[in-house]
Short mmCIF file of C-alpha atoms and ligand atoms in Angstrom, two decimals:
data_model
loop_
_atom_site.label_atom_id
_atom_site.label_comp_id
_atom_site.label_asym_id
_atom_site.label_seq_id
_atom_site.Cartn_x
_atom_site.Cartn_y
_atom_site.Cartn_z
CA MET U 16 25.17 22.06 14.37
CA GLU U 17 21.92 22.29 15.85
CA PRO U 18 19.92 18.71 15.08
CA ILE U 19 16.81 18.65 13.16
CA LYS U 20 13.35 18.07 14.96
CA LEU U 21 11.74 15.85 13.65
CA ALA U 22 7.87 14.29 14.52
CA PHE U 23 7.17 11.04 14.09
CA PHE U 24 3.21 10.13 14.01
CA ASP U 25 2.27 6.54 14.51
CA ALA U 26 5.07 5.18 15.60
CA LYS U 27 5.99 1.33 15.64
CA GLU U 28 8.55 -1.17 17.44
CA TYR U 29 10.35 -2.19 14.51
CA ASP U 30 9.57 2.30 12.53
CA LYS U 31 11.84 3.20 16.49
CA ALA U 32 14.38 0.76 15.59
CA SER U 33 15.53 1.23 12.24
CA PHE U 34 15.16 4.96 12.37
CA ASP U 35 17.70 4.62 15.17
CA ALA U 36 19.75 2.82 13.93
CA ALA U 37 19.83 4.89 10.47
CA ASN U 38 20.04 8.45 12.96
CA ASP U 39 23.62 9.39 13.11
CA GLY U 40 22.91 12.20 15.97
CA ARG U 41 21.63 14.69 12.83
CA PHE U 42 17.68 14.46 13.46
CA ALA U 43 16.48 14.65 17.45
CA ILE U 44 12.92 12.64 17.08
CA ASP U 45 9.93 12.92 18.89
CA TYR U 46 8.65 8.91 18.81
CA TYR U 47 4.40 9.55 19.29
CA ASP U 48 2.89 5.87 18.37
CA THR U 49 -0.87 7.94 17.86
CA ARG U 50 -1.67 9.21 14.19
CA LEU U 51 -1.03 12.72 12.73
CA SER U 52 -4.69 14.21 12.68
CA GLU U 53 -6.65 17.48 13.82
CA ALA U 54 -6.53 16.45 16.57
CA THR U 55 -2.23 15.28 17.47
CA VAL U 56 -0.78 17.68 14.21
CA ARG U 57 -0.12 19.95 17.90
CA LEU U 58 2.47 17.68 19.48
CA ALA U 59 4.19 19.23 16.42
CA GLU U 60 4.67 22.25 17.07
CA GLY U 61 8.30 23.14 17.12
CA CYS U 62 9.18 20.62 14.88
CA ASP U 63 11.42 21.40 11.50
CA ALA U 64 9.17 19.21 9.77
CA VAL U 65 6.71 15.41 10.90
CA CYS U 66 7.09 11.93 9.35
CA ALA U 67 3.77 9.95 9.22
CA PHE U 68 2.68 7.04 7.53
CA VAL U 69 0.08 5.36 4.94
CA ASN U 70 -3.42 5.99 7.66
CA ASP U 71 -2.00 9.46 9.22
CA GLU U 72 -4.30 11.85 7.38
CA ILE U 73 -3.40 14.79 6.53
CA ASN U 74 -5.91 17.07 5.20
CA ALA U 75 -6.51 20.43 4.64
CA ALA U 76 -7.34 21.81 8.78
CA VAL U 77 -3.69 19.69 9.64
CA LEU U 78 -2.00 20.87 6.13
CA ASP U 79 -3.20 24.68 8.32
CA ALA U 80 -2.01 23.71 11.38
CA LEU U 81 1.32 22.64 10.55
CA THR U 82 2.05 25.70 8.27
CA GLY U 83 0.57 27.62 11.29
CA PHE U 84 2.80 25.73 13.27
CA GLY U 85 5.92 26.88 11.00
CA ILE U 86 6.42 23.76 9.34
CA ARG U 87 7.14 23.60 5.70
CA LEU U 88 7.78 20.00 5.06
CA ALA U 89 5.65 16.21 5.85
CA ALA U 90 8.32 13.29 4.96
CA LEU U 91 6.08 10.12 4.55
CA ARG U 92 7.44 7.24 4.91
CA CYS U 93 5.66 5.26 2.21
CA ALA U 94 4.37 5.12 -0.87
CA GLY U 95 1.83 5.70 -1.25
CA TYR U 96 -0.08 9.54 -0.91
CA ASN U 97 -3.47 9.25 -1.00
CA ASN U 98 -3.63 10.49 2.88
CA VAL U 99 -2.89 13.71 1.80
CA ASP U 100 -4.46 16.84 -0.02
CA ILE U 101 -2.06 17.08 -2.04
CA ARG U 102 -2.99 20.42 -3.62
CA HIS U 103 -4.35 22.12 -0.52
CA ALA U 104 -0.80 21.49 0.55
CA TYR U 105 0.57 23.13 -2.61
CA GLY U 106 1.73 26.13 -1.72
CA ARG U 107 2.32 25.34 2.16
CA VAL U 108 3.41 22.44 2.76
CA HIS U 109 5.86 20.66 0.94
CA VAL U 110 5.59 16.42 1.05
CA VAL U 111 8.17 13.81 0.24
CA ARG U 112 7.57 10.02 0.09
CA VAL U 113 9.81 7.14 -0.06
CA PRO U 114 8.73 6.26 -3.59
CA ALA U 115 10.48 2.51 -3.83
CA TYR U 116 11.82 0.77 -0.45
CA SER U 117 11.42 -2.51 -1.40
CA PRO U 118 9.69 -3.66 -4.24
CA TYR U 119 10.77 -7.06 -3.81
CA ALA U 120 9.12 -7.72 -0.09
CA VAL U 121 5.23 -6.50 -1.82
CA ALA U 122 5.56 -8.50 -4.96
CA GLU U 123 7.15 -11.68 -3.12
CA HIS U 124 4.07 -10.67 -0.47
CA ALA U 125 1.44 -10.72 -2.40
CA MET U 126 2.59 -13.79 -4.39
CA ALA U 127 3.48 -15.71 -0.93
CA LEU U 128 -0.49 -15.20 -0.58
CA LEU U 129 -1.60 -15.81 -3.41
CA LEU U 130 -0.11 -19.85 -3.38
CA THR U 131 -0.93 -19.92 0.83
CA SER U 132 -4.61 -19.29 -0.31
CA VAL U 133 -4.67 -21.38 -3.25
CA ARG U 134 -3.04 -24.10 -0.93
CA ARG U 135 -4.32 -24.05 2.05
CA ILE U 136 -1.65 -23.14 3.23
CA HIS U 137 -3.24 -21.01 5.91
CA LYS U 138 -5.60 -24.16 6.54
CA ALA U 139 -2.53 -26.51 6.20
CA TYR U 140 -0.79 -25.40 8.95
CA ILE U 141 -3.94 -25.09 11.86
CA ARG U 142 -4.48 -28.76 10.94
CA THR U 143 -1.34 -30.53 11.43
CA LYS U 144 -0.50 -27.59 14.71
CA ASP U 145 -3.53 -30.17 15.94
CA PHE U 146 -2.09 -33.47 14.52
CA ASN U 147 -4.60 -33.13 12.35
CA PHE U 148 -3.07 -35.23 9.02
CA SER U 149 -7.17 -35.75 6.82
CA LEU U 150 -6.30 -34.03 3.63
CA ASN U 151 -9.96 -33.47 2.69
CA GLY U 152 -10.66 -30.25 1.90
CA LEU U 153 -7.09 -29.15 0.79
CA THR U 154 -7.24 -29.39 -2.68
CA GLY U 155 -5.25 -26.84 -4.16
CA PHE U 156 -4.17 -25.48 -8.80
CA ASP U 157 -1.52 -25.14 -10.16
CA LEU U 158 -0.38 -21.89 -10.81
CA HIS U 159 1.51 -22.76 -14.29
CA GLY U 160 -1.03 -22.30 -17.29
CA LYS U 161 -2.89 -19.76 -15.30
CA THR U 162 -3.49 -16.16 -17.13
CA VAL U 163 -2.67 -13.55 -13.96
CA GLY U 164 -4.15 -10.13 -15.24
CA ILE U 165 -1.59 -7.47 -13.57
CA VAL U 166 -3.10 -3.78 -12.71
CA GLY U 167 -0.01 -1.50 -12.51
CA THR U 168 2.63 -2.38 -14.43
CA GLY U 169 5.14 -0.18 -12.43
CA LYS U 170 8.13 -1.07 -10.73
CA ILE U 171 6.38 -3.39 -8.30
CA GLY U 172 3.51 -4.91 -10.81
CA ARG U 173 6.64 -5.97 -12.78
CA ILE U 174 8.48 -7.99 -10.24
CA PHE U 175 4.99 -9.78 -9.47
CA ALA U 176 4.64 -10.30 -13.48
CA ASP U 177 8.42 -11.73 -13.26
CA ILE U 178 7.52 -13.66 -10.29
CA CYS U 179 5.08 -15.04 -12.34
CA ARG U 180 6.07 -16.25 -15.11
CA GLY U 181 8.89 -17.64 -13.26
CA PHE U 182 5.60 -19.97 -12.26
CA GLY U 183 4.98 -20.55 -16.07
CA MET U 184 1.78 -18.49 -15.99
CA HIS U 185 0.71 -16.53 -19.33
CA VAL U 186 0.96 -12.56 -17.73
CA ILE U 187 -1.22 -10.01 -19.03
CA ALA U 188 -2.17 -6.72 -18.12
CA TYR U 189 -3.32 -3.25 -17.88
CA ASP U 190 -1.75 -0.03 -17.21
CA LYS U 191 -2.42 3.61 -17.59
CA PHE U 192 0.49 4.19 -18.51
CA PRO U 193 1.72 1.43 -20.87
CA ALA U 194 5.38 0.41 -20.88
CA LYS U 195 6.80 1.33 -24.39
CA ASP U 196 8.90 -2.07 -25.18
CA SER U 197 8.63 -4.05 -22.19
CA GLY U 198 7.23 -7.08 -23.92
CA ILE U 199 4.27 -7.20 -21.49
CA GLU U 200 0.98 -7.61 -23.14
CA TYR U 201 -1.33 -4.74 -22.56
CA VAL U 202 -4.93 -5.12 -23.13
CA PRO U 203 -8.69 -3.01 -22.08
CA LEU U 204 -9.59 -3.67 -18.41
CA ASP U 205 -12.85 -5.33 -19.29
CA GLU U 206 -10.54 -7.66 -21.65
CA LEU U 207 -7.91 -8.40 -18.71
CA TRP U 208 -11.50 -9.00 -15.64
CA ALA U 209 -12.83 -11.43 -19.32
CA ARG U 210 -9.35 -13.70 -19.27
CA SER U 211 -7.39 -13.63 -15.60
CA ASP U 212 -7.79 -16.77 -13.33
CA ILE U 213 -5.90 -14.66 -11.31
CA ILE U 214 -5.57 -10.76 -11.02
CA SER U 215 -3.08 -8.61 -9.25
CA PHE U 216 -3.31 -5.01 -8.00
CA HIS U 217 -0.28 -2.78 -7.73
CA CYS U 218 -1.41 0.74 -9.20
CA PRO U 219 -1.38 3.52 -7.25
CA LEU U 220 -5.38 4.24 -5.13
CA THR U 221 -7.04 7.75 -7.26
CA GLU U 222 -10.64 9.19 -7.60
CA GLU U 223 -10.62 7.86 -11.28
CA ASN U 224 -10.20 3.79 -10.08
CA ARG U 225 -11.55 4.46 -6.70
CA HIS U 226 -14.19 0.98 -6.47
CA MET U 227 -13.01 -0.03 -9.95
CA VAL U 228 -13.49 -3.85 -8.16
CA ASN U 229 -17.25 -3.82 -8.09
CA ARG U 230 -20.27 -5.17 -8.46
CA ASP U 231 -20.05 -4.51 -12.62
CA SER U 232 -16.40 -5.54 -13.11
CA ILE U 233 -16.98 -8.38 -10.94
CA ALA U 234 -19.72 -9.85 -13.29
CA ALA U 235 -16.94 -9.47 -16.19
CA MET U 236 -14.36 -11.52 -14.72
CA LYS U 237 -14.32 -15.30 -14.87
CA LYS U 238 -16.19 -17.75 -11.93
CA GLY U 239 -14.00 -18.88 -10.11
CA VAL U 240 -11.25 -15.76 -10.16
CA MET U 241 -8.52 -15.09 -7.40
CA LEU U 242 -7.98 -11.33 -6.31
CA ILE U 243 -5.23 -10.05 -4.68
CA ASN U 244 -4.53 -6.23 -3.57
CA THR U 245 -1.23 -5.20 -2.05
CA SER U 246 -1.82 -1.97 -3.55
CA ARG U 247 -4.77 0.39 -1.69
CA GLY U 248 -8.03 -0.83 -0.35
CA GLY U 249 -10.03 1.32 -1.85
CA LEU U 250 -9.56 -0.21 -5.48
CA ILE U 251 -12.53 -2.75 -4.64
CA ASP U 252 -15.62 -2.27 -3.27
CA SER U 253 -15.86 -4.94 -0.65
CA GLU U 254 -19.67 -4.37 0.04
CA ALA U 255 -19.10 -6.07 -3.47
CA LEU U 256 -16.43 -8.44 -2.92
CA LEU U 257 -18.57 -10.43 -0.27
CA THR U 258 -21.41 -10.31 -2.48
CA GLY U 259 -19.12 -12.24 -5.18
CA ILE U 260 -17.39 -14.65 -2.53
CA LYS U 261 -21.32 -15.19 -1.13
CA ASP U 262 -22.74 -16.30 -4.93
CA ARG U 263 -18.63 -17.94 -5.15
CA LYS U 264 -18.28 -16.12 -8.27
CA ILE U 265 -14.46 -15.02 -6.94
CA GLY U 266 -12.94 -18.00 -5.45
CA GLY U 267 -10.50 -16.21 -3.39
CA ALA U 268 -9.37 -13.00 -2.00
CA CYS U 269 -5.80 -12.17 -0.75
CA LEU U 270 -5.85 -8.81 0.87
CA ASP U 271 -2.38 -6.94 2.49
CA VAL U 272 -5.20 -3.62 2.55
CA TYR U 273 -8.68 -2.45 3.52
CA GLU U 274 -10.37 0.54 2.61
CA GLU U 275 -11.28 0.60 5.85
CA GLU U 276 -8.02 -0.25 7.44
CA SER U 277 -7.08 2.98 9.05
CA ASN U 278 -9.88 1.88 12.08
CA VAL U 279 -7.78 -1.36 12.41
CA PHE U 280 -5.13 -2.69 11.15
CA PHE U 281 -2.06 -2.42 13.18
CA HIS U 282 -3.48 -3.46 15.73
CA ASP U 283 -4.30 -5.29 18.29
CA PHE U 284 -7.84 -6.07 18.47
CA SER U 285 -7.76 -9.54 20.03
CA GLY U 286 -10.12 -9.86 22.91
CA HIS U 287 -12.08 -6.81 21.14
CA ILE U 288 -15.11 -7.27 19.44
CA VAL U 289 -14.89 -5.59 16.61
CA ASP U 290 -17.21 -2.82 14.39
CA ASP U 291 -16.07 -2.90 11.12
CA ASP U 292 -19.11 -5.75 9.80
CA THR U 293 -17.61 -6.77 6.86
CA LEU U 294 -13.90 -6.88 7.26
CA SER U 295 -15.91 -9.51 10.39
CA ARG U 296 -17.57 -11.02 8.11
CA LEU U 297 -14.32 -11.37 4.75
CA ILE U 298 -12.11 -12.92 7.49
CA THR U 299 -14.75 -15.46 7.99
CA MET U 300 -14.76 -16.89 4.80
CA PRO U 301 -12.46 -19.73 4.08
CA ASN U 302 -11.38 -18.27 0.87
CA VAL U 303 -10.36 -14.84 2.59
CA ILE U 304 -7.07 -14.54 3.52
CA VAL U 305 -6.07 -11.00 4.99
CA THR U 306 -2.79 -9.46 5.69
CA SER U 307 -2.81 -5.86 7.85
CA HIS U 308 -0.48 -3.89 6.01
CA GLN U 309 2.36 -5.98 5.99
CA ALA U 310 3.69 -6.68 2.39
CA PHE U 311 6.20 -3.54 2.21
CA LEU U 312 7.47 -5.05 5.75
CA THR U 313 10.87 -7.25 5.44
CA ALA U 314 15.19 -5.66 6.53
CA GLU U 315 16.04 -4.81 3.45
CA ALA U 316 12.48 -2.56 3.21
CA LEU U 317 13.02 -0.71 6.42
CA GLN U 318 16.15 0.05 6.28
CA ASN U 319 15.37 1.21 3.22
CA ILE U 320 12.62 3.61 4.20
CA ALA U 321 14.72 5.10 7.32
CA GLU U 322 17.34 5.86 4.75
CA THR U 323 15.63 7.32 2.50
CA THR U 324 13.16 9.38 4.92
CA LEU U 325 15.49 11.06 7.02
CA GLY U 326 17.51 11.49 3.83
CA ASN U 327 14.46 13.19 2.37
CA VAL U 328 13.99 15.65 5.19
CA GLU U 329 17.77 16.81 5.79
CA ARG U 330 18.29 17.15 1.57
CA PHE U 331 14.85 19.06 1.72
CA LEU U 332 15.75 21.02 4.50
CA GLN U 333 19.30 22.05 4.10
CA THR U 334 18.72 22.72 -0.37
CA GLY U 335 15.39 23.47 -0.55
CA ALA U 336 14.96 20.89 -3.48
CA CYS U 337 14.85 17.73 -2.86
CA GLU U 338 13.87 14.49 -5.81
CA ASN U 339 10.76 12.76 -3.34
CA GLU U 340 8.66 15.75 -3.34
CA ILE U 341 5.26 15.03 -4.63
CA CYS U 342 4.11 17.45 -6.48
CA TYR U 343 0.68 17.40 -8.44
CA LYS U 344 1.18 20.76 -10.34
CA CYS U 345 3.77 19.49 -12.20
CA GLY U 346 2.24 15.28 -12.60
CA LYS U 347 5.77 14.21 -11.59
CA ILE U 348 4.42 11.51 -8.92
CA THR U 349 7.84 9.75 -8.81
CA ALA U 350 10.80 12.74 -8.49
CA CYS U 351 9.75 15.72 -8.20
CA PRO U 352 13.32 17.58 -9.74
CA GLN U 353 12.74 21.73 -9.21
CA ASP U 354 14.34 22.28 -11.25
CA HIS U 355 11.19 23.55 -13.65
CA LYS U 356 10.83 26.82 -10.60
CA GLY U 357 7.35 28.09 -11.47
CA LYS U 358 6.10 24.89 -10.85
CA CYS U 359 7.10 23.84 -7.76
CA PHE U 360 6.58 26.08 -5.06
P1 NAI R 7 5.17 2.81 -9.66
O1 NAI R 7 5.26 4.07 -9.60
O2 NAI R 7 5.90 1.90 -9.68
O3 NAI R 7 4.01 1.78 -10.44
C1 NAI R 7 2.54 2.21 -10.75
C2 NAI R 7 1.66 1.91 -11.81
O4 NAI R 7 0.33 2.06 -12.27
C3 NAI R 7 2.81 3.06 -12.69
O5 NAI R 7 2.71 1.68 -14.04
C4 NAI R 7 0.74 3.80 -13.66
O6 NAI R 7 1.24 4.12 -15.22
C5 NAI R 7 -0.14 2.76 -12.98
N1 NAI R 7 -1.22 3.38 -13.02
C6 NAI R 7 -1.43 4.87 -12.70
N2 NAI R 7 -2.48 4.84 -12.22
C7 NAI R 7 -3.46 3.92 -12.73
C8 NAI R 7 -4.64 3.58 -12.91
N3 NAI R 7 -5.89 4.31 -12.67
N4 NAI R 7 -4.89 1.80 -13.60
C9 NAI R 7 -3.69 1.35 -13.98
N5 NAI R 7 -2.63 1.77 -13.75
C10 NAI R 7 -2.04 2.80 -12.82
O7 NAI R 7 4.37 2.44 -7.87
P2 NAI R 7 4.33 0.62 -6.70
O8 NAI R 7 5.59 0.62 -6.27
O9 NAI R 7 5.13 0.01 -7.89
O10 NAI R 7 3.66 0.88 -6.15
C11 NAI R 7 2.35 0.87 -6.43
C12 NAI R 7 1.66 0.75 -5.33
O11 NAI R 7 1.59 -0.06 -4.30
C13 NAI R 7 1.28 1.62 -4.60
O12 NAI R 7 0.94 3.24 -5.26
C14 NAI R 7 0.93 1.60 -3.62
O13 NAI R 7 -0.62 2.11 -3.15
C15 NAI R 7 1.41 -0.26 -3.30
N6 NAI R 7 1.88 0.21 -1.79
C16 NAI R 7 1.80 -0.66 -1.29
C17 NAI R 7 2.40 -1.24 0.09
C18 NAI R 7 2.61 -2.35 1.16
O14 NAI R 7 2.87 -2.55 2.30
N7 NAI R 7 1.55 -3.15 0.86
C19 NAI R 7 4.39 -1.03 -0.18
C20 NAI R 7 4.86 0.03 -1.26
C21 NAI R 7 3.67 0.46 -1.76
#
């Protein structure tokens, strides 16, 4: 049988290693360092499917071009799909994703960021490298007994809640669709802002919750609140965050995602001038830690991503259905079983 031809965009060394390890000859993969966009989509011509990541632009023009090339499948190797014009995709290009690759990886990274920030590990590491053993300015606080507010209690949010409970923290949460019988104390958002010492975001980015952290919500938070965002940058209005930090209202921010990250993250800008003043200013703050959308990056997650993505493509192309298809019409963002014909095209 002819191998399935896959155009793989925004390919990094670790992607190539994990996908090559998962590919036993079923796929002919063309790896492209460049991102998928209107300018690069022609690279996919002649392929059976495209494979894309969080910062590839799968907008209407890209979807039309794919349709023109006869490509009916876009395989996301991530969970979030806010970079896809999913409504325009309907009837044209099927979109599959990896709903969960390692929720532990992301939840553990959120806690790693929190501990680093609270115990000033990032400062201590640099000091002791320079044989500076002074403790001045390194005072942290106990997590035990603090209240953590979790926004989004899906796979990642719930694991993060368990980790926090292990530290003796009190967990409260907000979710648009609260989980029944979960034992989680759900509260309205304004109560979560008011009661939390630490707030961690684990919900998808939608038009409705874009900039849910803004001037008003920051005003409603406790003085000294710590914010952790490993979800999507657009949840936080970065200018409002910067103002909150300068006003000493926000005690710390741990950011694995940033709303304008697509221009910067995953690239090496050392030795270059970064044009994004807001990001640059945030990074200069002593109480801000930025990682470059790294929360997913564990060996286990990369293996799951590769195996699930290739499985999604193979299943879809062979059977015309895949349980990991995204369908805005049926509203099932975690699984579209496709047995309800008339909804999915
Ligand atoms: P999930 O689908 O299991 O859980 C999401 C939860 O958010 C659900 O309980 C849902 O009801 C809730 N939700 C939906 N809309 C909401 C809203 N407007 N307000 C509050 N809650 C809302 O997703 P999972 O796997 O836990 O992932 C969460 C997010 O983490 C993803 O959407 C993605 O953006 C992000 N992510 C980040 C990664 C990274 O490397 N930084 C890697 C993987 C995911």
